[in-house]
Coordinates of C-alpha atoms in Angstrom, one line a residue:
M1 CA -35.4 -4.8 14.9
K2 CA -35.3 -3.5 11.0
I3 CA -32.0 -2.8 9.7
V4 CA -31.0 -1.6 6.2
I5 CA -28.1 -2.2 4.1
I6 CA -27.5 -0.2 1.3
G7 CA -24.6 -2.0 -0.8
G8 CA -22.5 -5.3 -0.1
V9 CA -19.1 -6.1 -0.7
A10 CA -16.7 -5.9 2.1
G11 CA -18.6 -4.0 4.4
G12 CA -22.1 -4.4 4.0
A13 CA -21.6 -8.3 3.6
S14 CA -20.0 -8.2 6.6
A15 CA -22.2 -5.6 8.6
A16 CA -25.2 -8.2 7.4
A17 CA -23.7 -11.7 8.6
R18 CA -22.4 -10.1 11.7
A19 CA -25.8 -8.8 12.5
R20 CA -27.4 -11.8 11.7
R21 CA -25.2 -13.8 13.8
L22 CA -25.8 -11.5 17.2
S23 CA -29.8 -11.7 16.4
D24 CA -31.5 -14.5 14.8
D25 CA -34.8 -12.5 15.0
A26 CA -33.7 -9.5 13.3
E27 CA -35.1 -8.1 9.8
I28 CA -31.8 -7.4 7.7
I29 CA -32.1 -5.9 4.5
V30 CA -29.3 -5.6 1.7
L31 CA -30.0 -3.5 -1.4
E32 CA -27.5 -3.7 -3.9
R33 CA -27.2 -1.8 -7.1
G34 CA -25.2 -4.4 -8.9
A35 CA -26.0 -8.4 -9.2
Y36 CA -23.8 -9.4 -6.9
P37 CA -23.8 -9.1 -3.0
S38 CA -20.5 -10.3 -1.8
F39 CA -17.9 -10.5 -4.1
A40 CA -14.1 -10.7 -4.5
N41 CA -13.0 -7.3 -6.1
C42 CA -9.6 -7.8 -5.0
G43 CA -9.7 -10.8 -7.1
L44 CA -10.7 -9.2 -10.3
P45 CA -6.8 -8.6 -11.8
Y46 CA -6.4 -12.1 -11.6
Y47 CA -9.4 -13.3 -13.2
V48 CA -8.1 -10.8 -16.2
G49 CA -5.2 -12.3 -16.4
G50 CA -5.8 -16.2 -15.7
E51 CA -4.4 -16.6 -12.5
I52 CA -8.1 -17.4 -11.0
Q53 CA -9.4 -19.4 -13.8
S54 CA -13.3 -20.1 -12.5
R55 CA -15.1 -16.7 -12.3
E56 CA -17.5 -18.2 -9.7
K57 CA -14.6 -18.3 -7.4
L58 CA -14.9 -14.6 -7.2
L59 CA -18.8 -15.0 -5.6
V60 CA -17.4 -14.9 -1.8
A61 CA -21.1 -15.4 -0.6
P62 CA -23.6 -15.9 -3.2
I63 CA -27.2 -15.0 -2.9
A64 CA -28.4 -18.4 -2.5
M65 CA -26.0 -19.2 0.5
L66 CA -27.1 -15.4 1.7
R67 CA -30.7 -16.0 1.9
T68 CA -30.8 -19.6 3.2
R69 CA -27.9 -19.9 5.6
H70 CA -27.9 -16.4 7.1
R71 CA -31.5 -15.7 6.3
L72 CA -31.1 -12.5 4.7
D73 CA -33.2 -10.0 3.0
V74 CA -30.7 -9.9 -0.5
R75 CA -32.4 -7.7 -3.2
V76 CA -30.0 -7.2 -6.1
R77 CA -30.3 -4.8 -9.1
C78 CA -31.8 -2.2 -6.4
E79 CA -30.8 1.3 -6.2
V80 CA -30.7 3.7 -3.3
K81 CA -31.8 6.8 -4.9
S82 CA -32.8 8.7 -1.7
I83 CA -32.4 9.1 2.4
D84 CA -35.4 9.9 4.3
R85 CA -33.9 10.7 7.8
A86 CA -37.0 12.3 9.1
A87 CA -39.1 9.4 8.1
K88 CA -36.7 7.0 8.5
E89 CA -37.0 5.6 4.8
V90 CA -35.0 4.8 1.9
T91 CA -36.6 5.2 -2.3
V92 CA -35.4 2.0 -3.7
H93 CA -35.4 1.9 -7.5
D94 CA -35.7 -1.9 -8.4
L95 CA -33.9 -2.0 -11.3
E96 CA -35.2 -5.5 -13.1
S97 CA -38.6 -4.0 -13.1
D98 CA -38.1 -0.3 -13.1
K99 CA -40.5 0.2 -9.9
T100 CA -40.0 2.3 -7.3
Y101 CA -40.7 1.9 -3.6
S102 CA -40.2 2.9 -0.3
E103 CA -38.4 1.0 2.9
S104 CA -38.5 1.7 6.7
Y105 CA -35.1 1.5 8.4
D106 CA -34.5 1.6 12.7
K107 CA -31.3 1.9 11.4
L108 CA -29.7 1.8 8.7
I109 CA -25.9 1.4 7.2
I110 CA -24.3 3.0 4.3
A111 CA -21.7 0.6 2.6
T112 CA -22.4 2.2 -1.2
G113 CA -18.2 2.0 -2.0
A114 CA -16.1 4.1 -4.1
S115 CA -16.2 4.3 -7.4
P116 CA -13.0 4.8 -9.9
L117 CA -12.1 8.8 -10.8
R118 CA -13.2 8.9 -14.4
P119 CA -11.9 12.3 -15.0
P120 CA -12.9 14.9 -18.1
I121 CA -10.3 13.8 -20.2
P122 CA -11.8 13.9 -24.1
G123 CA -12.3 10.6 -25.5
I124 CA -13.1 9.0 -22.0
D125 CA -16.1 8.0 -22.4
S126 CA -15.1 5.5 -25.3
S127 CA -15.9 1.6 -24.1
L128 CA -12.0 0.9 -25.2
V129 CA -11.3 3.0 -21.9
L130 CA -11.9 0.8 -18.9
E131 CA -11.6 0.2 -15.4
L132 CA -12.2 -2.4 -12.4
R133 CA -14.3 -1.9 -10.4
D134 CA -17.1 -4.7 -10.2
L135 CA -17.6 -8.4 -12.3
K136 CA -19.1 -6.2 -15.1
D137 CA -16.1 -4.5 -15.3
A138 CA -13.8 -7.6 -14.9
D139 CA -16.1 -9.4 -18.1
R140 CA -15.2 -7.0 -20.2
M141 CA -12.2 -6.9 -19.5
H142 CA -11.3 -10.3 -19.7
S143 CA -13.3 -10.6 -23.3
L144 CA -10.3 -7.9 -24.3
A145 CA -7.4 -10.1 -22.7
T146 CA -8.7 -13.1 -24.8
S147 CA -9.0 -12.2 -27.7
D148 CA -6.5 -10.4 -30.4
A149 CA -5.2 -7.6 -28.1
K150 CA -1.7 -6.9 -28.6
H151 CA -1.6 -3.9 -26.5
A152 CA -3.1 -2.2 -23.6
V153 CA -2.0 1.2 -21.7
I154 CA -2.4 1.5 -18.1
V155 CA -3.1 4.8 -16.7
G156 CA -1.8 5.2 -13.2
A157 CA 0.8 3.1 -11.7
G158 CA -1.4 2.2 -8.1
F159 CA -2.2 -1.1 -6.8
I160 CA -5.0 -1.3 -9.2
G161 CA -2.7 0.0 -12.0
I162 CA 0.4 -2.3 -11.1
E163 CA -2.4 -5.7 -10.6
V164 CA -3.7 -5.1 -14.0
A165 CA -0.3 -4.3 -16.0
E166 CA 0.8 -7.9 -14.7
N167 CA -2.0 -9.8 -15.5
L168 CA -2.5 -8.4 -19.1
H169 CA 1.0 -9.2 -19.3
R170 CA 0.7 -12.3 -18.6
R171 CA -2.2 -12.7 -21.0
G172 CA 1.1 -11.8 -23.3
I173 CA -0.8 -8.2 -24.0
E174 CA 2.0 -5.6 -24.6
V175 CA 1.6 -2.8 -21.4
T176 CA 2.3 1.0 -21.6
I177 CA 2.2 2.5 -17.9
V178 CA 0.9 6.1 -17.7
E179 CA 1.7 7.4 -14.5
L180 CA 1.3 11.3 -13.1
A181 CA 4.1 11.0 -10.5
D182 CA 7.7 10.5 -11.2
Q183 CA 7.4 6.9 -9.3
V184 CA 5.4 3.9 -9.9
L185 CA 3.3 2.8 -7.0
P186 CA 3.1 6.6 -5.0
P187 CA 1.6 5.6 -1.3
W188 CA 5.7 4.3 -1.2
D189 CA 8.6 6.7 -0.8
H190 CA 10.0 7.3 -4.0
E191 CA 13.5 5.8 -2.8
M192 CA 12.0 2.2 -2.6
M193 CA 10.5 2.1 -5.7
A194 CA 13.6 1.7 -8.0
P195 CA 13.6 -1.9 -7.8
I196 CA 10.2 -2.7 -8.1
E197 CA 10.9 -0.3 -11.7
D198 CA 13.8 -1.7 -12.6
H199 CA 11.9 -5.0 -11.9
L200 CA 8.8 -3.9 -14.5
Q201 CA 11.0 -2.7 -17.3
A202 CA 13.2 -5.8 -17.3
Q203 CA 9.8 -7.9 -17.7
G204 CA 9.2 -5.5 -20.5
V205 CA 6.7 -3.3 -19.0
N206 CA 6.9 -0.1 -20.5
L207 CA 6.8 3.1 -18.2
R208 CA 6.1 6.9 -18.6
L209 CA 6.4 8.8 -15.3
Q210 CA 5.4 12.2 -14.6
D211 CA 3.3 12.2 -17.7
A212 CA -0.9 11.9 -18.2
A213 CA -3.2 10.7 -20.4
A214 CA -4.9 14.0 -22.7
G215 CA -7.2 12.5 -24.7
F216 CA -8.5 9.2 -26.2
V217 CA -9.4 8.6 -29.7
E218 CA -11.1 5.4 -31.7
S219 CA -9.1 4.5 -34.5
D220 CA -9.5 1.9 -37.3
S221 CA -6.9 0.1 -34.9
G222 CA -7.9 0.5 -32.0
L223 CA -7.4 3.2 -29.5
Q224 CA -5.3 6.1 -29.6
I225 CA -4.0 7.6 -26.3
Q226 CA -2.8 11.5 -26.7
L227 CA -0.3 12.1 -23.3
K228 CA 0.4 15.4 -22.3
S229 CA 4.0 15.2 -23.0
G230 CA 2.6 15.2 -26.6
A231 CA 3.4 11.5 -27.1
V232 CA 1.0 9.5 -29.0
I233 CA 0.2 5.6 -27.8
D234 CA -1.3 3.5 -30.4
A235 CA -3.4 0.4 -27.9
D236 CA -6.4 -1.8 -28.5
F237 CA -7.9 -0.6 -25.0
A238 CA -6.7 1.3 -22.1
V239 CA -7.5 0.8 -18.1
V240 CA -8.0 4.3 -16.2
C241 CA -6.7 3.3 -12.8
I242 CA -5.5 7.0 -10.8
G243 CA -7.8 6.6 -7.8
V244 CA -11.2 6.2 -6.3
R245 CA -14.0 8.9 -4.7
P246 CA -16.7 7.5 -1.8
E247 CA -19.3 7.7 -3.4
N248 CA -21.3 9.9 -0.8
K249 CA -24.3 11.1 -3.1
L250 CA -26.9 9.3 -0.8
A251 CA -25.1 10.6 2.3
V252 CA -24.9 14.7 1.0
D253 CA -28.2 14.6 -0.3
A254 CA -29.3 13.8 3.1
S255 CA -27.0 16.4 4.8
I256 CA -25.0 13.6 6.8
T257 CA -21.8 15.3 7.3
C258 CA -18.8 14.7 5.2
G259 CA -14.9 15.3 5.2
D260 CA -12.6 17.2 2.9
R261 CA -12.0 14.0 1.2
G262 CA -16.2 13.1 0.7
G263 CA -15.8 10.2 3.3
I264 CA -18.9 10.2 5.4
V265 CA -17.6 11.0 8.8
T266 CA -17.9 8.3 11.3
S267 CA -17.4 7.9 15.0
E268 CA -15.0 4.8 16.5
N269 CA -18.2 3.4 16.5
M270 CA -18.8 3.7 12.5
L271 CA -22.1 6.3 13.4
T272 CA -22.5 9.4 11.6
C273 CA -24.0 12.6 12.5
D274 CA -27.4 10.1 12.7
P275 CA -28.0 7.9 15.9
D276 CA -29.8 5.5 13.7
I277 CA -27.6 5.9 10.3
Y278 CA -23.2 4.1 10.0
A279 CA -21.4 3.9 7.2
V280 CA -18.6 1.5 6.9
G281 CA -15.5 0.8 4.3
D282 CA -14.7 3.1 1.0
V283 CA -17.0 5.7 1.7
A284 CA -16.3 6.2 5.0
Q285 CA -14.0 8.4 6.8
V286 CA -11.9 6.9 9.9
V287 CA -8.8 8.1 11.4
D288 CA -5.2 7.1 10.7
F289 CA -4.5 5.5 13.7
V290 CA -0.9 7.2 13.9
T291 CA -1.8 10.5 13.5
K292 CA -5.4 10.5 14.9
Q293 CA -6.4 12.7 11.8
P294 CA -8.7 12.1 9.3
V295 CA -8.3 9.7 6.5
Q296 CA -9.6 7.9 3.6
I297 CA -7.7 4.6 2.2
P298 CA -9.9 2.5 0.7
L299 CA -8.3 -1.4 1.6
A300 CA -10.6 -4.7 2.1
G301 CA -8.9 -5.5 5.3
P302 CA -10.7 -2.5 7.3
A303 CA -13.8 -2.1 5.3
N304 CA -14.4 -5.5 6.6
R305 CA -13.7 -5.1 10.3
Q306 CA -16.1 -1.8 10.0
G307 CA -19.2 -3.8 9.1
R308 CA -18.7 -5.9 12.0
I309 CA -18.7 -3.2 14.4
A310 CA -21.4 -1.0 13.1
A311 CA -23.2 -4.5 13.4
D312 CA -22.5 -4.8 17.2
H313 CA -23.0 -1.3 18.2
I314 CA -26.5 -1.6 16.4
F315 CA -27.1 -4.6 19.2
G316 CA -25.3 -2.8 21.9
R317 CA -21.6 -4.3 21.9
S318 CA -19.1 -2.1 22.8
S319 CA -16.7 -2.6 19.5
T320 CA -14.8 0.1 18.7
F321 CA -12.8 0.7 15.6
R322 CA -9.0 1.9 16.5
G323 CA -8.4 3.1 13.4
T324 CA -6.5 2.4 10.5
Q325 CA -2.6 2.4 9.0
G326 CA -2.4 1.5 5.7
T327 CA -1.2 -1.4 5.6
A328 CA -0.9 -3.0 2.3
V329 CA 0.8 -4.9 0.2
V330 CA 1.1 -6.1 -3.8
G331 CA 2.5 -8.3 -5.8
V332 CA 4.8 -6.7 -9.2
F333 CA 5.8 -10.3 -11.3
G334 CA 7.4 -11.9 -8.2
M335 CA 8.2 -9.2 -6.4
T336 CA 6.8 -7.5 -3.1
A337 CA 6.0 -4.2 -1.7
A338 CA 4.5 -3.8 1.3
M339 CA 3.9 -0.8 3.7
T340 CA 2.1 0.2 7.0
G341 CA 2.0 3.5 9.1
Q342 CA 3.2 6.7 8.1
S343 CA 5.7 7.3 5.2
E344 CA 7.9 9.7 4.8
K345 CA 6.0 11.8 2.5
L346 CA 3.2 11.6 5.0
L347 CA 5.5 12.6 7.8
R348 CA 7.3 15.1 6.0
R349 CA 3.8 17.2 5.0
S350 CA 2.5 16.8 8.3
E351 CA 5.6 18.8 9.9
T352 CA 6.3 15.6 12.2
E353 CA 9.3 15.0 13.1
F354 CA 10.9 11.3 12.4
E355 CA 14.1 9.7 11.8
S356 CA 14.2 7.0 9.5
V357 CA 16.8 3.4 9.0
Y358 CA 17.6 0.9 5.8
I359 CA 18.4 -2.6 6.3
H360 CA 19.6 -4.9 3.4
P361 CA 18.8 -8.3 4.8
T362 CA 18.0 -11.6 3.7
D363 CA 14.4 -13.1 3.7
H364 CA 16.0 -16.1 6.0
A365 CA 19.7 -17.3 6.4
G366 CA 22.6 -16.6 4.2
Y367 CA 24.2 -20.1 4.5
Y368 CA 20.4 -22.1 3.5
P369 CA 20.0 -21.7 -0.6
G370 CA 17.5 -19.6 -2.2
A371 CA 17.9 -16.9 0.5
K372 CA 16.9 -12.9 -1.7
Q373 CA 17.5 -9.7 -0.9
M374 CA 14.9 -7.3 0.8
T375 CA 14.6 -4.0 1.5
L376 CA 13.8 -2.5 4.7
K377 CA 13.0 0.8 5.8
L378 CA 11.5 1.6 9.0
L379 CA 10.3 5.2 10.2
F380 CA 10.4 6.3 14.3
D381 CA 10.2 9.4 16.4
P382 CA 13.6 10.3 16.9
T383 CA 13.5 11.2 20.9
T384 CA 10.6 8.3 21.8
G385 CA 11.5 5.5 19.6
R386 CA 8.1 5.0 18.5
V387 CA 7.3 2.8 15.9
L388 CA 5.5 5.5 12.9
G389 CA 5.9 3.5 10.3
A390 CA 7.3 1.0 7.6
Q391 CA 7.7 0.1 4.3
C392 CA 9.5 -3.1 2.5
I393 CA 10.2 -4.4 -0.8
G394 CA 12.1 -8.0 -1.9
T395 CA 10.4 -11.5 -3.1
N396 CA 10.3 -14.0 0.2
G397 CA 8.9 -12.5 3.3
V398 CA 8.3 -9.2 3.1
D399 CA 4.6 -9.2 3.9
K400 CA 5.7 -11.2 7.3
R401 CA 8.0 -8.4 8.5
I402 CA 5.4 -5.4 7.7
D403 CA 2.5 -7.2 9.1
V404 CA 4.7 -7.7 12.6
I405 CA 5.9 -3.9 12.9
A406 CA 2.5 -3.4 12.4
M407 CA 1.0 -4.9 15.4
A408 CA 3.9 -3.1 16.7
I409 CA 1.7 0.1 15.7
Q410 CA -1.3 -1.1 17.0
G411 CA 0.8 -1.9 20.3
D412 CA 2.4 1.8 20.6
M413 CA 5.5 0.0 20.5
T414 CA 9.3 1.5 20.2
V415 CA 11.7 0.3 18.4
Y416 CA 13.0 -0.9 21.5
D417 CA 10.4 -3.2 21.4
L418 CA 11.7 -4.6 17.7
E419 CA 15.1 -5.8 19.4
E420 CA 13.8 -7.6 21.8
V421 CA 10.6 -9.2 20.0
E422 CA 10.5 -13.3 19.6
L423 CA 10.0 -14.3 16.4
C424 CA 10.0 -18.1 14.9
Y425 CA 13.4 -19.1 13.4
A426 CA 14.9 -22.0 11.2
P427 CA 17.3 -21.2 9.0
Q428 CA 15.4 -21.6 5.7
Y429 CA 12.4 -19.0 6.9
G430 CA 14.8 -16.3 8.5
H431 CA 17.8 -15.4 11.1
A432 CA 17.9 -15.8 14.6
K433 CA 18.3 -12.2 14.6
D434 CA 15.6 -11.5 12.3
A435 CA 15.0 -8.5 9.8
V436 CA 12.8 -7.4 12.4
N437 CA 14.7 -6.9 15.2
M438 CA 17.9 -5.4 13.2
A439 CA 15.6 -2.8 12.1
G440 CA 15.1 -2.6 15.9
F441 CA 19.0 -2.9 16.7
V442 CA 20.0 0.0 14.3
A443 CA 16.5 2.5 15.0
S444 CA 17.5 1.9 18.9
G445 CA 21.4 2.5 18.3
V446 CA 20.5 6.1 16.8
V447 CA 17.9 7.2 19.1
R448 CA 20.5 6.1 21.9
G449 CA 22.9 7.5 20.2
D450 CA 25.2 4.9 20.0
Q451 CA 24.9 5.4 15.8
P452 CA 24.9 8.6 14.4
I453 CA 23.5 8.1 11.1
V454 CA 23.0 10.4 7.4
H455 CA 20.8 10.0 4.6
E456 CA 21.5 9.6 0.8
T457 CA 20.3 12.8 0.2
V458 CA 23.4 14.4 1.9
L459 CA 24.7 13.5 -0.8
E460 CA 23.0 13.7 -3.6
S461 CA 24.7 17.3 -5.0
G462 CA 28.3 16.0 -4.5
L463 CA 30.3 15.9 -1.0
P464 CA 28.9 18.4 1.7
S465 CA 31.4 21.2 2.7
N466 CA 33.9 20.0 5.3
A467 CA 32.9 16.4 4.8
F468 CA 35.3 13.2 4.4
V469 CA 34.0 10.3 2.9
L470 CA 35.5 7.6 4.2
D471 CA 34.4 3.8 2.4
V472 CA 35.1 0.8 4.2
R473 CA 34.6 -1.8 1.7
S474 CA 36.9 -3.9 0.2
A475 CA 39.6 -2.2 -2.7
A476 CA 37.6 -4.8 -5.6
E477 CA 34.0 -3.4 -4.4
F478 CA 35.7 0.1 -4.1
A479 CA 37.4 -0.3 -7.7
D480 CA 33.8 -1.8 -8.8
G481 CA 31.7 1.6 -8.1
H482 CA 31.8 4.0 -5.1
I483 CA 30.7 7.5 -4.0
A484 CA 32.6 10.2 -5.7
G485 CA 35.6 11.5 -3.7
A486 CA 35.6 8.6 -1.1
T487 CA 38.2 7.9 0.3
N488 CA 39.2 3.7 0.4
I489 CA 40.1 2.2 3.8
S490 CA 39.0 -1.1 4.6
I491 CA 37.4 -2.2 7.5
E492 CA 39.8 -4.7 8.4
E493 CA 42.6 -2.3 8.1
L494 CA 40.8 1.0 9.6
R495 CA 42.4 0.5 13.2
D496 CA 45.7 1.1 11.8
R497 CA 45.3 3.6 9.8
L498 CA 43.6 6.3 11.9
D499 CA 46.4 8.9 11.3
E500 CA 45.2 9.0 8.0
L501 CA 41.9 10.2 8.9
P502 CA 41.4 14.3 9.5
R503 CA 40.2 14.3 13.0
D504 CA 38.5 18.0 11.9
Q505 CA 36.2 16.9 9.5
K506 CA 33.0 15.6 9.8
I507 CA 33.5 11.8 8.6
I508 CA 30.7 10.1 6.6
A509 CA 31.7 6.3 6.9
Y510 CA 29.9 3.5 4.2
C511 CA 30.1 0.3 3.3
K512 CA 27.5 -2.1 1.2
V513 CA 24.6 -2.0 3.1
G514 CA 25.1 -0.5 6.6
Q515 CA 26.7 -3.6 8.9
R516 CA 30.4 -2.5 8.1
G517 CA 30.4 0.8 8.2
Y518 CA 28.3 1.0 11.2
L519 CA 31.4 -0.8 12.4
A520 CA 33.5 2.0 11.5
T521 CA 31.7 4.3 13.4
R522 CA 32.0 2.8 16.2
V523 CA 35.2 2.7 16.6
L524 CA 35.8 6.3 15.4
M525 CA 33.5 7.1 17.4
Q526 CA 35.7 5.2 20.4
N527 CA 38.3 7.3 19.3
G528 CA 37.0 10.8 18.8
F529 CA 36.6 11.3 15.8
D530 CA 33.4 13.1 14.4
V531 CA 31.5 10.2 12.1
S532 CA 28.3 9.4 11.2
N533 CA 27.0 5.6 9.7
L534 CA 25.2 6.5 5.8
S535 CA 22.0 4.8 6.5
G536 CA 22.1 1.6 3.3
G537 CA 25.1 2.4 2.8
Y538 CA 26.1 2.5 -0.9
L539 CA 22.4 0.3 -2.4
S540 CA 20.7 2.7 -0.8
W541 CA 22.8 5.9 -2.3
C542 CA 22.9 4.0 -5.4
R543 CA 19.0 3.6 -5.5
S544 CA 18.1 7.0 -4.7
S545 CA 18.6 8.2 -8.2
E546 CA 17.6 6.8 -11.0
S547 CA 20.9 7.3 -12.7
R548 CA 22.4 5.1 -10.6
N549 CA 22.6 1.3 -10.3
V550 CA 24.5 -1.4 -8.7
D551 CA 24.8 -5.4 -8.4
D552 CA 22.0 -6.2 -5.5
S553 CA 24.0 -9.2 -4.5
I554 CA 23.8 -10.8 -1.4
A555 CA 26.8 -8.4 0.5
C556 CA 26.9 -6.8 3.8

């Protein structure tokens, strides 16, 4: 068996190593265009920022190890120019010797990854306009970041943009982020990002949302970034982080089927339309685990698994890729944002029926020192309770909760299952009723009809007609800030003041984060009132608009 793999890094290197473990006799050739067949591209921003000080630490599997330990024929600086499916050959250009030759294969794995988007903006080819895809890019950025650079502009506020911004800031460089969307981290739902944006600005990062780069002009002092709004920003350099596109030219030229977004269409075994050619990693189109629809999500974890699965299938194993659910996490100056499954944006776009709840628990028991508040949004089917997605922001323990819910999605579990899931507990690590359990309790109450809810969007443009808004917090909390038009009756006084409430109006109850609002809802429902609880309470309402703010201190 002769296996040729085009590309290394996550998918290609994983496929090569797995293939060798399955067959010590196979001839395995890895053709890598760059100088390094396996490096930690997710660690590049942290090398730029100095958090990872040794460049060598980024070399996950050095060439020598791949050649000696795994007996792989690794050829770096070798670019595959074409695939001849009929002859089962690839044409290779050795960039060092400038020679071109053909290499035959029995099985071919395409792991060419994705390249950063560089739209045709005037001046984008300037040497002062950077991207961050490989070690060469990281070396260039590291050199600028450790020079006398004072200001950098990041175009794009996705994962890479946020990580680059944080790491350049760590170097003492002033950072401005320019983002076309009306929020940072566009994959998340808008209302979840308000605390992240506030935190970025508190660290001194300048945010220019709903704007975009229109041109780059080199000047005596460095670089001018012209924005579509008409503003001009002077900087020492810029970094473009506006997304990636699959490097699919080899597949397109070989008439291998690609999807609408450019990814090579693959089966659950990572096979392409050619029975002897596989595609893995960022170049491959796969299936969304929740919706079962084609999707293109460039993440390292799925790429590694896909490489293993392709190798398994080559050697007759029944390994399959279940699909991706976009589980991701990003650090933002000590805060964390994580998500899994479908967002509200995607569910609305696909016209999928859903419901969502918000909770604002602490990462561990409030009586134990250092407890920090987080916000967890859970999305689920309103009829069956099937978990569709989740997002969480905070400091400690955010990734833990999303990881648990990611497994729940993999298991086709429901919000009822989240009620019952047993998680480890000690006061410094969590709660006896963990945040995951609490999200399950709240969502299950909604599905069962025990707790009708409304969302902050209902109140964004003023009180709905025929609605009575009831604030069940204390008088002191009410005085500190409340929803305009609300009536204040604390939960402690509620049962004794039921005659003050209208029976011919819809009552919307709220507290700070939802717990007392839920209790009020239960009391009022059992006394014949038409009532709903504001999910996430006053805190979620405040975060739904940039013009509002609220103290996020721990309270219920």
